[in-house]
Coordinates of C-alpha atoms and ligand atoms in Angstrom, one line a residue:
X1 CA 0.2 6.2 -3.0
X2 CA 3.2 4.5 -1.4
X3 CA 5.4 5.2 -4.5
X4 CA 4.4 8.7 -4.1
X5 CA 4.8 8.3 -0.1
X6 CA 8.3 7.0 -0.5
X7 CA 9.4 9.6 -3.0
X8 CA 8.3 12.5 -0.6
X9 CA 10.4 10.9 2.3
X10 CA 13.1 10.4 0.0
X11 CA 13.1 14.1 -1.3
X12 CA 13.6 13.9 -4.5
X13 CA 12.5 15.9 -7.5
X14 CA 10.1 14.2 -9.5
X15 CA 6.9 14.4 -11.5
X16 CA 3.8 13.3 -10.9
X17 CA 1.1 12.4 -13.7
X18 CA -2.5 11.6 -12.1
X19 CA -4.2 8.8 -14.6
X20 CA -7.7 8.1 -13.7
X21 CA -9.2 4.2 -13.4
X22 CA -10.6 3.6 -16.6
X23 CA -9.9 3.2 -20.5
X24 CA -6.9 5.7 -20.1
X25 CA -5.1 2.7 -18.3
X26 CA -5.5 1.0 -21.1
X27 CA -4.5 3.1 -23.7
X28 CA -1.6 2.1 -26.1
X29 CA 0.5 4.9 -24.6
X30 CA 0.0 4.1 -21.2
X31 CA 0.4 0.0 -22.0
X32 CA 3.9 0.7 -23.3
X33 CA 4.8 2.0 -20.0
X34 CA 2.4 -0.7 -18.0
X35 CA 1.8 -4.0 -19.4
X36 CA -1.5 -4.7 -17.8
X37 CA -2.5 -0.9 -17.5
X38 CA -2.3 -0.6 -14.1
X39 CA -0.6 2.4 -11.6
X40 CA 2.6 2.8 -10.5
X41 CA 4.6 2.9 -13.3
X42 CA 7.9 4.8 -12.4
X43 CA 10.6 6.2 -15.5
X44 CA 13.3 6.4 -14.4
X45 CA 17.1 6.2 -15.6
X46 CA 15.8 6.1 -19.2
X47 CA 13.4 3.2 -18.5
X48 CA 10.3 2.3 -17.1
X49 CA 9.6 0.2 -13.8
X50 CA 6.6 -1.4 -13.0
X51 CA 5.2 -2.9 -9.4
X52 CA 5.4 -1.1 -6.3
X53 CA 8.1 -3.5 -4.4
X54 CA 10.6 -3.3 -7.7
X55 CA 10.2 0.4 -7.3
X56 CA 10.7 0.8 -3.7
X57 CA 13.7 -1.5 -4.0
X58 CA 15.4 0.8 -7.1
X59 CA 14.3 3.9 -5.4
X60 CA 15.6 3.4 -1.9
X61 CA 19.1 1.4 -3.2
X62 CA 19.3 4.1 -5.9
X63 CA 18.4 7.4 -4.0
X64 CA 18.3 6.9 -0.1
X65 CA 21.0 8.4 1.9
X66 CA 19.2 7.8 5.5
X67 CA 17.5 5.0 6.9
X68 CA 15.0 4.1 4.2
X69 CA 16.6 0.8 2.9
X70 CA 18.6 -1.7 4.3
X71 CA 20.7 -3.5 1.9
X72 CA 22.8 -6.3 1.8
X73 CA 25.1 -7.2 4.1
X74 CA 23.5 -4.9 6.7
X75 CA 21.6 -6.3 9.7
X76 CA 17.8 -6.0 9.1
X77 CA 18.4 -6.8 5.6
X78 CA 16.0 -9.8 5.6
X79 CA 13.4 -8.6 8.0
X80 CA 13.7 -5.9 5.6
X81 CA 12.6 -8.0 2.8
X82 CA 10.3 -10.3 4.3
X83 CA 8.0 -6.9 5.7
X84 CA 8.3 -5.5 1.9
X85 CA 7.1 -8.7 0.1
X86 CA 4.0 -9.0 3.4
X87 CA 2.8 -5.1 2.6
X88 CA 1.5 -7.3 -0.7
X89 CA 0.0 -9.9 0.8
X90 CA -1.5 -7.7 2.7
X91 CA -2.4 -5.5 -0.3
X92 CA -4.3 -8.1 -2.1
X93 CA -7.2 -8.8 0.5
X94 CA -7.5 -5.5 0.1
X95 CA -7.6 -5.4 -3.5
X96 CA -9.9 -8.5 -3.9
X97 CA -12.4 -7.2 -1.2
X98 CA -12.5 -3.8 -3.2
X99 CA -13.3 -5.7 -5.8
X100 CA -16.5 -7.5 -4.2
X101 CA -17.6 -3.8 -2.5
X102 CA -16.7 -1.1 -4.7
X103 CA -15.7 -2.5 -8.6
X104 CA -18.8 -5.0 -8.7
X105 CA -22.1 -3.0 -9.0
X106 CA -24.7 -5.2 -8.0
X107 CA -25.6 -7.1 -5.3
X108 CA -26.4 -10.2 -7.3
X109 CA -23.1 -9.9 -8.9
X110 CA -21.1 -9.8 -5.3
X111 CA -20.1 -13.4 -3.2
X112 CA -20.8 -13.0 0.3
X113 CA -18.6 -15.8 0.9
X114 CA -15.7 -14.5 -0.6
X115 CA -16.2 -11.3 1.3
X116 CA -16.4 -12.9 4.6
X117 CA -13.4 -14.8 3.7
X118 CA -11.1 -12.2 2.7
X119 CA -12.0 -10.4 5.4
X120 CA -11.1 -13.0 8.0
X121 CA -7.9 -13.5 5.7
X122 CA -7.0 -9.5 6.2
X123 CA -7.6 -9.9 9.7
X124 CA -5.2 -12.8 10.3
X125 CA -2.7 -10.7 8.6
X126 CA -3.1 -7.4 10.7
X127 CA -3.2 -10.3 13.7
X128 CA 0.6 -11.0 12.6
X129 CA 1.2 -7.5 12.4
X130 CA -0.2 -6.8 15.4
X131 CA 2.1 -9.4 17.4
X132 CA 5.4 -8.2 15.5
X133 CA 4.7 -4.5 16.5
X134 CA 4.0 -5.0 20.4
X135 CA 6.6 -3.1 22.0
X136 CA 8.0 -1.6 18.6
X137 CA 7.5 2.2 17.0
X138 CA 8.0 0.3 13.8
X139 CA 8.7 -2.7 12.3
X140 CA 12.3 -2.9 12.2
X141 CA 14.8 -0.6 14.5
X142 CA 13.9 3.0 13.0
X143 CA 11.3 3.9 10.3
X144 CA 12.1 2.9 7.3
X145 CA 10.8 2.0 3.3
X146 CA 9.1 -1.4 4.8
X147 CA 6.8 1.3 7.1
X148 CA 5.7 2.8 4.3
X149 CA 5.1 -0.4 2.0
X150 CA 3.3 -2.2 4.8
X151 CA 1.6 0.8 6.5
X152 CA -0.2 1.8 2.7
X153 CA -2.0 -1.5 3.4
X154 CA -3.1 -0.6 6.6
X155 CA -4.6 2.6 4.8
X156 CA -6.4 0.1 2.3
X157 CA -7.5 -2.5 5.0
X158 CA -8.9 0.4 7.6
X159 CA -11.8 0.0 5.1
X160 CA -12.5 -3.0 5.7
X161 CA -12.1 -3.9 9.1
X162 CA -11.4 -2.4 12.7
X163 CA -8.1 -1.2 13.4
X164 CA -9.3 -1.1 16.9
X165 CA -9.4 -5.0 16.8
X166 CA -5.3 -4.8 16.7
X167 CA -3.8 -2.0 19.1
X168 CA -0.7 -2.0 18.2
X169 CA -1.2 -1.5 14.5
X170 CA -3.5 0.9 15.3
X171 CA -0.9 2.9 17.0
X172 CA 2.1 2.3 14.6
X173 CA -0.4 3.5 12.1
X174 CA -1.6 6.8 14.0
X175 CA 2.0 7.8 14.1
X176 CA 2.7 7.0 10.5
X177 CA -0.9 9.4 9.5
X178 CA 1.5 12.0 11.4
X179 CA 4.6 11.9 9.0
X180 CA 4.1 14.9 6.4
X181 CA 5.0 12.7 3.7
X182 CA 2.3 10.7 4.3
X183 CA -0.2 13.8 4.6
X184 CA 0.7 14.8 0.9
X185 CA 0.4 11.6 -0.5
X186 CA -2.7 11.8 0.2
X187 CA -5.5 11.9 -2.3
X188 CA -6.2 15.7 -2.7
X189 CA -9.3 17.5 -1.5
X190 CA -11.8 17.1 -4.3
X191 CA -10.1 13.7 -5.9
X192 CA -12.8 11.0 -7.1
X193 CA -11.8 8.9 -4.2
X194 CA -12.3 4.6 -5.0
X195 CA -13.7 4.5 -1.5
X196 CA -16.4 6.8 -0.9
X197 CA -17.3 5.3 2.4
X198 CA -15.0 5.0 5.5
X199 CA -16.2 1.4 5.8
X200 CA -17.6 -1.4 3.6
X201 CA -18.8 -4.6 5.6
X202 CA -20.7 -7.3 4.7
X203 CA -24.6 -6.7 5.9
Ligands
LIG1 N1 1.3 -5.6 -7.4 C1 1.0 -4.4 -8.3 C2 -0.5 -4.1 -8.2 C3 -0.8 -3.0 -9.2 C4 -2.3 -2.7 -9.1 O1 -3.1 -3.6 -9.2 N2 -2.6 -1.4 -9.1 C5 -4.0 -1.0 -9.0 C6 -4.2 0.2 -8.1 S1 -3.6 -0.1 -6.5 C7 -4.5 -0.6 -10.4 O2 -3.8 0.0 -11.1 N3 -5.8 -0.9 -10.7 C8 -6.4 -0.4 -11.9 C9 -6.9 -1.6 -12.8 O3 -6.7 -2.7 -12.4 O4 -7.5 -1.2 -13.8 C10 1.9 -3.2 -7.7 O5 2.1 -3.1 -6.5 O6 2.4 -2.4 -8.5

């Protein structure tokens, strides 16, 4: 989704193909392109590019002509980096506590202590966030790539735990749900969506 987020602000022609979770990851076509079968996968300038922070880099110092990238030399350059490389660490609480809520089936199966703890760990990151966007629209001078990267794992950790908990992320967030790129990079009506409910917490 933030691939597909970055190339609608970016206005670029491209094409999209949809691959659902599940053996057609796997698949010997799609592991030429992908390694260890996962999404995005971006082809571009007659090769293929795989994880999301290599492919915001090429994309925005390949194709931005506005305020998307900062690159070297330029002022924000290493805030720049720094809030592309968090958007993961952010990303992978999510991803492990997807894992305990939605990929694992049964309760037996699931670690209640792991949950709590990467829930706690998400938090303390969205705390951080939280601080660094008090007094800020965004989190450098004027929207940018690092919004998009960072904001995606607000949309994965508003799952998990209370926005309301962190104001001003809550707020930065609002007003990136407002950005029409954002809106179409949304899943479409009808999509089998990985998180069916608005929240998963630990009972
Ligand atoms: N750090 C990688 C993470 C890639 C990743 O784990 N993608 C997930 C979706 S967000 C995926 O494809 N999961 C399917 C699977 O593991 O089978 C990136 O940002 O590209």
């Amino acid at each position: 989704m933030r691939t597909l987020w970055l190339l609608y602000e970016l206005g670029v022609d491209f094409e999209l193909v949809v691959h659902d979770f599940g053996p057609e990851l796997r698949s010997e076509a799609y592991l030429a392109k992908h390694p260890l079968g996962r999404v995005p996968a971006l082809e571009i300038d007659d090769k293929v590019l795989f994880e999301t922070g290599a492919i915001t880099e090429y994309l925005c110092e390949t194709l931005d002509s506005g305020d998307l990238f900062r690159a070297p030399g330029t002022p924000e350059r290493m805030e720049w980096l720094q809030w592309l490389h968090y958007a993961e660490t952010v990303a992978v609480h999510g991803a492990a506590l997807t894992q305990q809520h939605i990929v694992i089936y049964e309760d037996k199966d699931r670690s209640p202590l792991i949950m709590k703890l990467e829930a706690r760990r998400l938090e303390k990151t969205l705390e951080v966030l939280d601080a660094h966007l008090a007094g800020r629209d965004y989190l450098l001078s004027t929207f940018s790539a690092v919004d998009i990267a960072v904001g995606y794992s607000a949309y994965v950790a508003r799952v998990f735990v209370d926005l309301s908990q962190f104001p001003h992320v809550e707020r930065w967030f609002a007003m990136l749900n407002r950005r029409e790129s954002y809106q179409r990079a949304l899943p479409p009506e009808g999509a089998n969506l990985i998180y069916k409910s608005d929240r998963y917490t630990l009972d």
